[in-house]
Coordinates of C-alpha atoms in Angstrom, one line a residue:
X1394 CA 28.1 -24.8 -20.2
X1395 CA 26.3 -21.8 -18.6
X1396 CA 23.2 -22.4 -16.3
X1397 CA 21.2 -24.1 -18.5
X1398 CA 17.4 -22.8 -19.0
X1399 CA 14.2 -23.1 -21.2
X1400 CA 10.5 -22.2 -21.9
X1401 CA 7.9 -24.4 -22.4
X1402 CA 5.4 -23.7 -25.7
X1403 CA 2.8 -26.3 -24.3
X1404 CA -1.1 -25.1 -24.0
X1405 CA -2.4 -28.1 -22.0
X1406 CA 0.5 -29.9 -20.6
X1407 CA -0.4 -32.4 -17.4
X1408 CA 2.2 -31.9 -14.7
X1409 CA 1.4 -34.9 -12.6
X1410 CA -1.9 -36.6 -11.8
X1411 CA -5.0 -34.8 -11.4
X1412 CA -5.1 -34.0 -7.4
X1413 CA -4.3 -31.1 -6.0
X1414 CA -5.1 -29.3 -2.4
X1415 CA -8.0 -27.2 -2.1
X1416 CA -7.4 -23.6 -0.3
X1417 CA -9.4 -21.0 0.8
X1418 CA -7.8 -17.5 0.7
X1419 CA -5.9 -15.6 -1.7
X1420 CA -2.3 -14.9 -2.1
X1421 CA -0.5 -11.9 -4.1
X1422 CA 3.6 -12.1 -5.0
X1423 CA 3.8 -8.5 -3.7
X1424 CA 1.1 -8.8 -1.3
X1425 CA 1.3 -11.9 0.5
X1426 CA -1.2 -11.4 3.1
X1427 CA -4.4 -10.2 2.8
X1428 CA -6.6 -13.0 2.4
X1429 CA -9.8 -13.7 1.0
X1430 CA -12.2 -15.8 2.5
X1431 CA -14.8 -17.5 0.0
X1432 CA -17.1 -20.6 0.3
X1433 CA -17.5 -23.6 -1.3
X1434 CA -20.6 -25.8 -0.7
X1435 CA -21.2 -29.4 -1.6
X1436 CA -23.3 -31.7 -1.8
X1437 CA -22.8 -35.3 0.2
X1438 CA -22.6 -38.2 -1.4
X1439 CA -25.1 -40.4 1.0
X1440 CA -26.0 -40.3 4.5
X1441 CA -22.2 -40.1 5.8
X1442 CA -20.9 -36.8 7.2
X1443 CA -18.5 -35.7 4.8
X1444 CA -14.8 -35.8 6.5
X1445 CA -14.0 -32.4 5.9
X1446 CA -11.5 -31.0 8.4
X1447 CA -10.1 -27.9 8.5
X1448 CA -6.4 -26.9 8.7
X1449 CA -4.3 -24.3 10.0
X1450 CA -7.0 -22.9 11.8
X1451 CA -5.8 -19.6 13.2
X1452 CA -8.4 -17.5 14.7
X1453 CA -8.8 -13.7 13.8
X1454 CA -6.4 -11.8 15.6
X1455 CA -2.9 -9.8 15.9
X1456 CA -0.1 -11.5 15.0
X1457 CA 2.0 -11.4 18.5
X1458 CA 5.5 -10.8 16.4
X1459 CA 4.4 -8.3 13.8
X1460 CA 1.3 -6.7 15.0
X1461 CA -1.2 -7.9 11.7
X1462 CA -4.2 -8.6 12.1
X1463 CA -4.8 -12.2 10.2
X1464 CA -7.8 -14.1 9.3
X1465 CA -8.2 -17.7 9.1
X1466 CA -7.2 -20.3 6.0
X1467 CA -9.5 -23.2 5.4
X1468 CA -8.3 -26.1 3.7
X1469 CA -10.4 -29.3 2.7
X1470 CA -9.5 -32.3 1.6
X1471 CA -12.7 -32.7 -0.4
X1472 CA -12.9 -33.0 -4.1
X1473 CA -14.9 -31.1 -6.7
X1474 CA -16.8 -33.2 -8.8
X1475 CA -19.0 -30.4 -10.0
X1476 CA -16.6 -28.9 -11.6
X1477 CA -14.5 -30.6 -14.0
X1478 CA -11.6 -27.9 -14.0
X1479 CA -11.1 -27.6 -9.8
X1480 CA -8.8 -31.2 -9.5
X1481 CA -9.0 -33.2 -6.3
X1482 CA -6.7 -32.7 -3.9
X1483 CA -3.5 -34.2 -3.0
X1484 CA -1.6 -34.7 0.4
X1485 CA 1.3 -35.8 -1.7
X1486 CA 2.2 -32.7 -3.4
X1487 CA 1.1 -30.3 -0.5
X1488 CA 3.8 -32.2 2.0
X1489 CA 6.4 -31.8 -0.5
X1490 CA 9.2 -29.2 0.0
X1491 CA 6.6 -27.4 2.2
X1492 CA 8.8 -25.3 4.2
X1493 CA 5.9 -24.1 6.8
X1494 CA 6.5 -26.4 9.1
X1495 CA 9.0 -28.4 11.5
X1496 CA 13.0 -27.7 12.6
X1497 CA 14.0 -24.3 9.9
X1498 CA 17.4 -25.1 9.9
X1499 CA 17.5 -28.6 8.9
X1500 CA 14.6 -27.5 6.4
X1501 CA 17.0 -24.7 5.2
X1502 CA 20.1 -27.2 4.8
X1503 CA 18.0 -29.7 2.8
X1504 CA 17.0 -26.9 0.3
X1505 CA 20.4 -25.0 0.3
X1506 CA 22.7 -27.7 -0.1
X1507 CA 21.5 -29.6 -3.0
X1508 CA 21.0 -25.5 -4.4
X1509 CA 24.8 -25.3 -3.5
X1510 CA 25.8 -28.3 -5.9
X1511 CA 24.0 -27.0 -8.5
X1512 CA 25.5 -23.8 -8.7
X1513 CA 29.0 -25.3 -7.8
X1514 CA 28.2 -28.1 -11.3
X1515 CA 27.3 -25.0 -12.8
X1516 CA 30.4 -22.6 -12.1
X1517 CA 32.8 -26.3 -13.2
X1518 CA 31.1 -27.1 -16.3
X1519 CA 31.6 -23.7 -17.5
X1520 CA 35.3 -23.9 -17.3
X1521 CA 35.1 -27.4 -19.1
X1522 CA 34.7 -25.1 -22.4
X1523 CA 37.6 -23.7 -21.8
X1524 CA 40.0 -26.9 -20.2
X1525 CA 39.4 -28.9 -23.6
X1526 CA 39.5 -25.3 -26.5
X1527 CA 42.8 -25.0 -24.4
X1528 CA 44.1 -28.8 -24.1
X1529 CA 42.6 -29.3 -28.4
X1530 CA 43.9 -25.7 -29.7
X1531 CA 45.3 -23.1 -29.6
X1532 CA 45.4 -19.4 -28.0
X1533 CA 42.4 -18.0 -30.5
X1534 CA 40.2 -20.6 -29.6
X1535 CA 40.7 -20.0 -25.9
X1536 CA 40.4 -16.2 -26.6
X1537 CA 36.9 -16.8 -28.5
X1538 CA 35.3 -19.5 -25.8
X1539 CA 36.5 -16.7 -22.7
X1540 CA 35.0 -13.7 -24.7
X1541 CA 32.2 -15.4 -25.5
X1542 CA 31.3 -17.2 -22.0
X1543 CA 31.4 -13.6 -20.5
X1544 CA 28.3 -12.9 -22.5
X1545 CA 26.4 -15.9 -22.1
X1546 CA 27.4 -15.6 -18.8
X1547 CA 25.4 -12.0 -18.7
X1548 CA 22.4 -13.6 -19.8
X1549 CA 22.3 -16.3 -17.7
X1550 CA 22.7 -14.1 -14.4
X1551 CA 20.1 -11.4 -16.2
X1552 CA 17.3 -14.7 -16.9
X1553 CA 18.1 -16.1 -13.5
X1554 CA 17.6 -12.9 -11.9
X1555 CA 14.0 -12.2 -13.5
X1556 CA 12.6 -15.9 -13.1
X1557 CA 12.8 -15.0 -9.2
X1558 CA 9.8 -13.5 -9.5
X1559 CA 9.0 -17.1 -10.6
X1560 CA 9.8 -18.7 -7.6
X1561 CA 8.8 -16.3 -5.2
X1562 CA 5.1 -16.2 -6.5
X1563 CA 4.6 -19.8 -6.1
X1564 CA 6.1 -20.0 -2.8
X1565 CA 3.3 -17.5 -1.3
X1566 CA 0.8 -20.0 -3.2
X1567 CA 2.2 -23.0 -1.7
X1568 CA 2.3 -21.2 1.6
X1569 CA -0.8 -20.6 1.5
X1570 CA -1.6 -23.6 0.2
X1571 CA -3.7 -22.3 -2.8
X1572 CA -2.1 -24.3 -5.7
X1573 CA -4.7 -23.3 -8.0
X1574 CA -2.7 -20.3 -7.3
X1575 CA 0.2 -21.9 -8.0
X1576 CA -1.0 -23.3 -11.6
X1577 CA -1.6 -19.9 -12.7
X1578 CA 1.6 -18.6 -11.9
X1579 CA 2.9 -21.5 -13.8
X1580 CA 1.0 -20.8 -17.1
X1581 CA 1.8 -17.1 -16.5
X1582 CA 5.5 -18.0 -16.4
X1583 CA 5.3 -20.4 -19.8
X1584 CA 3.2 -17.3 -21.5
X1585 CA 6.0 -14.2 -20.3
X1586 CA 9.0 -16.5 -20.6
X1587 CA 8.0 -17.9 -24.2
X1588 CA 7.6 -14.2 -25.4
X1589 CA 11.3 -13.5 -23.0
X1590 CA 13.1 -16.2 -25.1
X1591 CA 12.1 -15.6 -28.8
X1592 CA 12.9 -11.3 -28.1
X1593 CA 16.4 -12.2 -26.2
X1594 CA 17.3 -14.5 -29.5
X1595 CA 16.3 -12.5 -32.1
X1596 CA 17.8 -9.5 -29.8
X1597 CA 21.2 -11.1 -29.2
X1598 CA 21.9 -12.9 -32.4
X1599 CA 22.0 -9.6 -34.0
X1600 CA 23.9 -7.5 -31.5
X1601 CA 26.5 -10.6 -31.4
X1602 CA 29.1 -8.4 -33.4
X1603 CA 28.8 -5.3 -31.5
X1604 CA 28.3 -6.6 -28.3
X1605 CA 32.2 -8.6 -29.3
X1606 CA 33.6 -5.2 -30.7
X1607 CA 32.5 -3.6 -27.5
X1608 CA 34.4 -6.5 -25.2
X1609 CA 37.6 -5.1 -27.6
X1610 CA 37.9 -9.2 -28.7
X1611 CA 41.0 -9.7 -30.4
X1612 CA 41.2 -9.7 -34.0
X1613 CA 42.9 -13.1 -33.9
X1614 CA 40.1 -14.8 -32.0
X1615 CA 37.1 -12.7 -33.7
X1616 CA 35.9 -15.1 -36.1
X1617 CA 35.8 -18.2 -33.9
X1618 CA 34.5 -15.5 -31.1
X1619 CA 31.7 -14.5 -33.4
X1620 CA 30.6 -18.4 -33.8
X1621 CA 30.4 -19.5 -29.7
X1622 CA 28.4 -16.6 -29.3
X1623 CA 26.0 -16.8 -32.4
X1624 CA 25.3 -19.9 -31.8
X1625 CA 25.0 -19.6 -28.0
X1626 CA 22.8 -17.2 -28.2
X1627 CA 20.7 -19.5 -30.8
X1628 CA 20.6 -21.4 -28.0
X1629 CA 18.6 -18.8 -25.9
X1630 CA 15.6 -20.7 -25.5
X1631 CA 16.6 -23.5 -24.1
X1632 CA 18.9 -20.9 -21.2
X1633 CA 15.2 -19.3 -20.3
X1634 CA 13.4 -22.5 -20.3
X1635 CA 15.5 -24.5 -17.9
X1636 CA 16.0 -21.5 -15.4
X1637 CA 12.2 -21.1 -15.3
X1638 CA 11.5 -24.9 -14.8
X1639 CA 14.5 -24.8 -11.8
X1640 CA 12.7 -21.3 -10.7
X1641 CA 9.0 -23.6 -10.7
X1642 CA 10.9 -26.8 -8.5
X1643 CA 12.0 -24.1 -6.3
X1644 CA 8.8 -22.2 -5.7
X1645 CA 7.8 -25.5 -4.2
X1646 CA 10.7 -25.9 -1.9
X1647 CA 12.3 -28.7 -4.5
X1648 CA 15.8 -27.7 -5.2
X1649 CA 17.4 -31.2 -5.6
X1650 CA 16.2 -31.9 -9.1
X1651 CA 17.3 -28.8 -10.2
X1652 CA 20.9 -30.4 -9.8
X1653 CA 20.0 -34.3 -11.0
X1654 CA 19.3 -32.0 -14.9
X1655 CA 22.5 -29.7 -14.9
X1656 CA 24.5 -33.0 -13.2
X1657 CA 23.4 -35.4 -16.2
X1658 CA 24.0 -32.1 -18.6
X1659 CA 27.2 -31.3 -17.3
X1660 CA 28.6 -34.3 -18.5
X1661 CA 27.0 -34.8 -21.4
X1662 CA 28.6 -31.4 -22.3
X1663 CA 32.3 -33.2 -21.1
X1664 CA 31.4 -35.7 -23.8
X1665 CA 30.2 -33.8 -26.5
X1666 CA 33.0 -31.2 -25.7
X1667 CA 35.5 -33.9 -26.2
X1668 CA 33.6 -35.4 -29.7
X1669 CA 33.1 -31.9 -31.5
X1670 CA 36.8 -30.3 -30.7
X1671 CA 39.0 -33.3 -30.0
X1672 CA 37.0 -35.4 -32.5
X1673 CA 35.7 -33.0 -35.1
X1674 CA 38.2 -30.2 -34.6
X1675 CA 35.4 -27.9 -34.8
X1676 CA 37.0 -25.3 -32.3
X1677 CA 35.2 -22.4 -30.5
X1678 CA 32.0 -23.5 -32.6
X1679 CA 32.1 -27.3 -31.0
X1680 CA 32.3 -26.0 -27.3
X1681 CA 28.9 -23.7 -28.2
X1682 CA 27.3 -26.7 -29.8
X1683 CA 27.9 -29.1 -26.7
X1684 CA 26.8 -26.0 -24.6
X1685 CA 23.4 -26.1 -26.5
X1686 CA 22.6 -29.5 -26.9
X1687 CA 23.4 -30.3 -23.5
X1688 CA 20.9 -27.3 -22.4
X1689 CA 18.4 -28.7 -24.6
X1690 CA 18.7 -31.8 -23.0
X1691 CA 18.4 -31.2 -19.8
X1692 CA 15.0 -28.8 -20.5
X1693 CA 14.0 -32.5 -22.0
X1694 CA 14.5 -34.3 -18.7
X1695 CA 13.0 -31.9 -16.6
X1696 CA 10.0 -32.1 -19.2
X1697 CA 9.7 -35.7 -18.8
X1698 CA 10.4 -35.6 -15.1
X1699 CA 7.3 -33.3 -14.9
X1700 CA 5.4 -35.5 -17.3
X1701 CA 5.9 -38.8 -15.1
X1702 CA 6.2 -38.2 -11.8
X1703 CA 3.9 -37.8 -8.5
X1704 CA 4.5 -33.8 -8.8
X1705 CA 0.4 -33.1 -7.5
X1706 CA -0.8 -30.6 -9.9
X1707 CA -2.1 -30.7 -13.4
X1708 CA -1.7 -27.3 -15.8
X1709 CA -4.9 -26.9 -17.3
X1710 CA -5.4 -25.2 -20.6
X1711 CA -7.3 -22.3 -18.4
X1712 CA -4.3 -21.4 -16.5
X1713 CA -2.4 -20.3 -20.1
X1714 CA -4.8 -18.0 -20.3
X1715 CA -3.4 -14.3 -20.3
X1716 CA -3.7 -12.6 -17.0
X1717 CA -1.8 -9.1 -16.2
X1718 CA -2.0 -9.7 -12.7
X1719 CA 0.0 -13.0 -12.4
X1720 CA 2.3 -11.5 -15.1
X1721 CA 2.7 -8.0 -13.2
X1722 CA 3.4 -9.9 -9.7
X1723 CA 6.4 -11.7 -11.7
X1724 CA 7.8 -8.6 -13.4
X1725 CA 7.5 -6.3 -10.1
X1726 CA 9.9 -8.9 -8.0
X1727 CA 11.7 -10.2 -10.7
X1728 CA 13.2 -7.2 -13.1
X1729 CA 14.6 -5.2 -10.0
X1730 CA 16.9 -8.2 -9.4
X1731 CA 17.7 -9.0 -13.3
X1732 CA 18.9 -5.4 -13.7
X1733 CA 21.0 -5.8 -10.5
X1734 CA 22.2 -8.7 -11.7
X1735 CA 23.2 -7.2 -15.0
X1736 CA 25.0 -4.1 -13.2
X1737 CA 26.7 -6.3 -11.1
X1738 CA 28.3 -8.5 -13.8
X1739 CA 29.0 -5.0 -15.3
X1740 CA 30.7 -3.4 -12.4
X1741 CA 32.6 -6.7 -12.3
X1742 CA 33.9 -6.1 -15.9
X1743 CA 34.7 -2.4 -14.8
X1744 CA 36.9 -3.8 -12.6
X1745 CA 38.3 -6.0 -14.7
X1746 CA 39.4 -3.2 -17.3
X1747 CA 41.0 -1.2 -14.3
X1748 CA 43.3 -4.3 -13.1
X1749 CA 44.2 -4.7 -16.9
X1750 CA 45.4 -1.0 -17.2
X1751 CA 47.5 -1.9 -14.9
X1752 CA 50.5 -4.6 -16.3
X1753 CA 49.8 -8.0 -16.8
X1754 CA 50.3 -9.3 -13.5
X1755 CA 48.1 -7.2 -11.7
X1756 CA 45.2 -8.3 -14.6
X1757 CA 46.3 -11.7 -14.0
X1758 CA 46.0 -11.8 -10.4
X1759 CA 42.8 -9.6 -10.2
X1760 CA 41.5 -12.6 -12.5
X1761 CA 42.7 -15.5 -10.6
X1762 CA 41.2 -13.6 -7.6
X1763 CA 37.5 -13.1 -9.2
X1764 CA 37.2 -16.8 -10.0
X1765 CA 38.3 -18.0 -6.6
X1766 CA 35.2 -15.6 -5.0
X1767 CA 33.2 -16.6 -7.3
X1768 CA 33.3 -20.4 -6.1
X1769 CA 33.6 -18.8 -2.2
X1770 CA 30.1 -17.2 -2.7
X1771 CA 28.3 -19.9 -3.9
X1772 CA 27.3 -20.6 -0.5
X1773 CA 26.3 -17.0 0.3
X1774 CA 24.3 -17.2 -3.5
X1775 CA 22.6 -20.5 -2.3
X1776 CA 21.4 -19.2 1.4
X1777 CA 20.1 -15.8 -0.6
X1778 CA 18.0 -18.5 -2.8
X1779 CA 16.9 -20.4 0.2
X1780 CA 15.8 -17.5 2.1
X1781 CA 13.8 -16.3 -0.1
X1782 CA 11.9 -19.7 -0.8
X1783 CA 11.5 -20.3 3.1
X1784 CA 10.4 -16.7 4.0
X1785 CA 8.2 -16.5 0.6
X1786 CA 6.0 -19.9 1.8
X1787 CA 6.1 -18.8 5.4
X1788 CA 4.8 -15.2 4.0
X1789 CA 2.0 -17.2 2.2
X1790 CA 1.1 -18.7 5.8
X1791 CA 0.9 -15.1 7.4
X1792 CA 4.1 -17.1 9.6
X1793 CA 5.8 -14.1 9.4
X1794 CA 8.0 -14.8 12.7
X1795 CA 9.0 -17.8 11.1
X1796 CA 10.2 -15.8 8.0
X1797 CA 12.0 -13.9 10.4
X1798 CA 13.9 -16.7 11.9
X1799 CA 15.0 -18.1 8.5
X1800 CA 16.5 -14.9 7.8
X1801 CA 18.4 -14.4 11.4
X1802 CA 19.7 -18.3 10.8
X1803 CA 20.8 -17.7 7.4
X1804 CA 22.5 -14.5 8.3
X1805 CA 24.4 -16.9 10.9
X1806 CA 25.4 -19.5 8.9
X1807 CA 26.8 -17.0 6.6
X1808 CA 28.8 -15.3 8.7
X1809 CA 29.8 -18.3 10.2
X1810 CA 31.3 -19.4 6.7
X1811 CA 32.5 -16.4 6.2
X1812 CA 34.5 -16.1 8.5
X1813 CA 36.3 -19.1 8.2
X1814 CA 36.8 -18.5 4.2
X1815 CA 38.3 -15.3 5.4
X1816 CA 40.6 -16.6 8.2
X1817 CA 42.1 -19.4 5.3
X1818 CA 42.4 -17.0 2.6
X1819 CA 44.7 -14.9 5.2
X1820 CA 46.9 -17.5 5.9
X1821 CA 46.6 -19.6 2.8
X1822 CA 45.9 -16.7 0.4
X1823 CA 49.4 -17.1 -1.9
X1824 CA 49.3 -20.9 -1.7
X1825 CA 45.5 -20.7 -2.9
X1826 CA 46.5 -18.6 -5.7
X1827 CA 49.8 -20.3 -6.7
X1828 CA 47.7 -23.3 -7.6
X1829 CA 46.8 -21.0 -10.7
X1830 CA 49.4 -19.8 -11.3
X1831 CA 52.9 -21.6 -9.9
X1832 CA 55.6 -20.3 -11.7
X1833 CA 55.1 -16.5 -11.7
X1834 CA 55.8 -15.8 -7.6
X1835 CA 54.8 -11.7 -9.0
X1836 CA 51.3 -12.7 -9.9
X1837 CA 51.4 -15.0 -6.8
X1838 CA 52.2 -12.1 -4.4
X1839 CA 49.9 -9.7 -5.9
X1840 CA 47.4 -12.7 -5.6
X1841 CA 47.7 -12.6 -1.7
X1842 CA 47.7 -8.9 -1.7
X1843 CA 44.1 -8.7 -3.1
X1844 CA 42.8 -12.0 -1.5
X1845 CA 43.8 -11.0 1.6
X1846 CA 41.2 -7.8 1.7
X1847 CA 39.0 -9.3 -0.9
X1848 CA 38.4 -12.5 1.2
X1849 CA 36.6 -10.1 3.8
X1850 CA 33.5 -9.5 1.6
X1851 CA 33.2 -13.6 2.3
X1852 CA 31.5 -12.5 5.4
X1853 CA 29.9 -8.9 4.8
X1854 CA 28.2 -10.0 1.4
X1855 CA 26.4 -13.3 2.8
X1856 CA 24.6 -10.5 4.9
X1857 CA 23.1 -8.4 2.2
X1858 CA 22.5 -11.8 0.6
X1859 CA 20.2 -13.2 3.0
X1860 CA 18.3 -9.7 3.1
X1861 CA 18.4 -9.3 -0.3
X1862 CA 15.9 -13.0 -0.3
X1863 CA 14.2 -12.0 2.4
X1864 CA 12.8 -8.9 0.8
X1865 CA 12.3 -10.6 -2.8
X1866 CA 10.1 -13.2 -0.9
X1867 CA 7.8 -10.1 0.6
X1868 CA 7.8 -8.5 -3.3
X1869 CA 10.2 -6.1 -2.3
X1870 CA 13.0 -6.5 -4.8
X1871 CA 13.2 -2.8 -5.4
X1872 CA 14.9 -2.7 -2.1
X1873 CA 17.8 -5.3 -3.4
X1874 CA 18.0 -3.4 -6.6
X1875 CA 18.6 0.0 -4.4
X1876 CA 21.1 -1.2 -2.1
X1877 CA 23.5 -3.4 -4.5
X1878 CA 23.3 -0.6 -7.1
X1879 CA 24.0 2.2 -5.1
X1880 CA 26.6 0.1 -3.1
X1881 CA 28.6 -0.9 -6.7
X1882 CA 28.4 2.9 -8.3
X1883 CA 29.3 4.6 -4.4
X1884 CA 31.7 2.9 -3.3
X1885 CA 33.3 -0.7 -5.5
X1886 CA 33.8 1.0 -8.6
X1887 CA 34.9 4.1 -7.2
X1888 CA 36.6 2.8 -4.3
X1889 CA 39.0 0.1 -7.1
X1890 CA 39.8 3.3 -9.6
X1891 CA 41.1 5.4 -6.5
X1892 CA 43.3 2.6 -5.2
X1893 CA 44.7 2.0 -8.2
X1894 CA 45.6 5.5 -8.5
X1895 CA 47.1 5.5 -5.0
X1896 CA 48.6 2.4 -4.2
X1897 CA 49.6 1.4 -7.9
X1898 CA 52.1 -1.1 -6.4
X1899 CA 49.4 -3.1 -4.1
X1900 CA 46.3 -4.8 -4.5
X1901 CA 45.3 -4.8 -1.1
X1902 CA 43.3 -1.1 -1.4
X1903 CA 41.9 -2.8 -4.4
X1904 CA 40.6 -5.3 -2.5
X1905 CA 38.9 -3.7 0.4
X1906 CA 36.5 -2.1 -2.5
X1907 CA 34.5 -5.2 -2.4
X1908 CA 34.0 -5.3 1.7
X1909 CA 33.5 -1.7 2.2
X1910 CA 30.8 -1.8 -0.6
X1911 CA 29.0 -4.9 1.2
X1912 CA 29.1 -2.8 4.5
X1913 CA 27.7 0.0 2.9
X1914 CA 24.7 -2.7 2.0
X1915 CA 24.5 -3.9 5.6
X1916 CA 23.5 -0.6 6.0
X1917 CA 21.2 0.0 4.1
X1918 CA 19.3 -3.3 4.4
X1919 CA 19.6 -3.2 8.3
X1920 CA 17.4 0.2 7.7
X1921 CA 14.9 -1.1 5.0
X1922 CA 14.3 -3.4 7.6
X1923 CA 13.7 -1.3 10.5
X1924 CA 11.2 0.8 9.0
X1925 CA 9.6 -1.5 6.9
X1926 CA 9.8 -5.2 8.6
X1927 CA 10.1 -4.9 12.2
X1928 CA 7.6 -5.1 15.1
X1929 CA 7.5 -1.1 15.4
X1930 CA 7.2 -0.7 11.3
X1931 CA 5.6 -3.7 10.1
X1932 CA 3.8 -1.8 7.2
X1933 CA 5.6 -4.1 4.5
X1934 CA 4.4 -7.4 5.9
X1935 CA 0.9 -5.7 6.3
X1936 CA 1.2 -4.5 2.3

């Protein structure tokens, strides 16, 4: 099952009780701090002095690390009876996932980790497909489900990529503690992503044929090929919808329900899997119903979670409301980093065609070799995720040292992982990839060959990760977009066709593609963030 995602289609739906924090100030996605003082009054209710206390109190000054000049944010605990729309506020849902305050790293490992499992449930259940087409029938099916999960896969990454925008938004609101803020973002993402889903159905369902034509799917496997995919895409919805409600619990620094939904869908998928092909013998066309139904159901239980539970805010019917601005602040961080997204996963394909031109072995090594990086930068993908939640709230709070900190410790800890990936895959590397493949020793040595320089980028791309969140979370996505696409058409495609051409008999050239293309990103992002982010240039954080 791909990463699992839907939209919501409801006007007025109640998203936990009615409380909610009151803020002062104003928060944009791609202006996180100017803010905009305003004044409530109201009236007491007897004789008693109303216990109003204000938080976070900062007076007007220079902030010492990045030379801003700040104003204060006033938050009450007061309610608003006067006005039936403003909810009473909420300590519960304000101390939840806020990331603003206490010890970063143990914040950042409660936020990363359970991200981490998620993607890692994620990256297994989508080989499931393919473990029970290939234990059930025979090499057609097997053809069809791989063909086809390379698409779905495309959209997944592409919808992940643009609900960013999601998350990032309502991490500035929650930093800033504005979650009427917040609520509007939320409406604004049910409004853009409703419209997202029904245009990516109608889009895909049509182009299914094409789009398989294009992949060169075998003739054999076309037919069962055609069915996973239309009725994946079908399915479309319910991929948008759960990647936006993920991209919401993140936004408030909640990533561990996120992976409760895709745990309980993963194995409903395992048993519906095993009903429709081993049961039904329904082929390709079972695996892409299990898929669907066990998206749909975890969009249900995220639903329900939000319906029940203590979340602290309430959608109101006012927040669906159409308003460019909210919309515009999604689509200016999030579409940069779903087009990356999408060249990536095409570069990665290019690749793919170049290690097949070249005998079976080397295509069957180069694969083996993509799948095991894959799981190796989960960790990296999670830390990019969690950077840009932390620096996004901390951005909100005009904290902008402390954004600054979560991106130095998240550079460490990816390094530090890194390197050790790296060190194992050198000694390891042909036992790691004879575990895939133990009775060709050719594929296993050409296995090692490309591991051994691919395994590099383990450290090198965790870098560009954690700058590629740390910009997102200030609205500069456009930077991420830059650097990753000019890194994949300068120097990784490039870089793999002209090893190929020289070394035809080694994959290690290939390999060192990947790193030299990361360093080339380092680069780049180490200078975006001189001239825009540090204490001589601090004009982005100022924007």
């Amino acid at each position: 099952m791909a990463h699992a995602s839907n939209t919501r289609h409801h006007t007025a739906t109640a998203i936990g009780p009615d409380h909610m924090t009151h803020t002062v100030g104003q928060v944009s996605a791609t202006h996180p701090v100017e803010p905009v003082s305003t004044t409530r009054t109201t009236k007491p209710i007897d004789t008693k002095p109303t216990n109003t206390k204000p938080t976070n109190t900062k007076p007007t000054g220079t902030d010492a690390n990045t030379g801003i000049h700040t104003e204060p944010t006033h938050t009450t605990d007061q309610a608003h009876p006067q006005n039936p729309e403003q909810p009473a506020p909420s300590r519960t849902h304000s101390n939840t996932g806020n990331l603003t305050h206490g010890p970063l790293i143990p914040a950042m490992l409660r936020f990363s980790i359970p991200y981490l499992i998620t993607c890692f449930l994620q990256s297994c259940y989508e080989l499931v497909d393919l473990l029970i087409v290939g234990r059930f029938n025979g090499a057609d099916s097997v053809s069809a489900v791989s063909t086809g999960s390379q698409m779905t896969h495309l959209v997944t990454v592409t919808i992940v990529g643009l609900t960013t925008g999601v998350t990032v938004t309502i991490s500035h609101a929650i930093g800033a503690k504005r979650m009427d803020k917040a609520q509007r973002q939320i409406g604004q993402s049910i409004r853009l992503f409703a419209l997202v889903a029904i245009i990516a159905t109608i889009t895909l369902t049509a182009c299914a044929d094409p789009l398989l034509r294009l992949l060169s799917t075998p003739p054999e496997a076309f037919s069962q090929a055609h069915d996973y995919v239309t009725i994946c895409f079908l399915g479309t919805p319910f991929i948008v919808a759960y990647n936006v409600i993920s991209a919401i619990f993140r936004g408030f620094g909640d990533s561990r329900h996120p992976m409760y939904f895709v745990a309980l869908a993963g194995l409903l998928n395992v048993g519906l899997d095993l009903a429709f092909i081993g049961g039904a013998h329904m082929q390709a066309a079972g695996a892409a119903l299990a898929t669907v139904i066990s998206q749909a159901f975890s969009v249900a239980a995220a639903l329900v979670y939000l319906k029940i539970a203590n979340s602290g805010i309430r959608l109101r019917t006012t927040d669906l409301a159409y308003d460019w601005a909210g919309t515009r602040q999604i689509l200016t961080i999030g579409t940069p980093i779903a087009l990356q997204e999408l060249c990536i996963q095409v570069s990665f394909i290019v690749i793919t065609a170049i290690a097949n031109g070249r005998g079976l072995e080397i295509s069957a090594s180069v694969g083996i070799v993509e799948k095991i990086i894959s799981f190796l930068f989960l960790v990296p993908s999670a830390m990019l995720s969690t950077v840009s939640v932390v620096a996004g709230q901390n951005a909100g709070a005009r904290q902008h040292s402390r954004s600054k900190t979560a991106l130095r410790y998240g550079i460490t800890m990816c390094v530090a992982y890194g390197a050790i990936m790296c060190i194992a895959s050198q000694i390891w590397g042909a036992d790691i990839v004879r575990i895939f493949s133990p009775d060709d020793e050719t594929v296993v040595r050409y296995g090692a060959q490309y591991l051994s320089s691919y395994s590099f980028d383990c450290i090198l791309a965790g870098v560009h990760f954690c700058f590629s969140g740390f910009f997102s979370a200030y609205g500069k996505s456009m930077y991420t977009f830059a650097h990753n696409i000019i890194s994949v058409l300068a120097v990784r495609i490039p870089g793999a066709y002209v090893a190929s051409l020289l070394w035809p008999d080694n994959l290690f050239p290939m390999g060192c593609a990947a790193p030299l293309g990361s360093l080339l990103s380092i680069l780049i992002c180490a200078a975006l963030y001189y001239w825009r982010f540090s204490k001589r240039h601090p004009a982005a954080l100022a924007a």
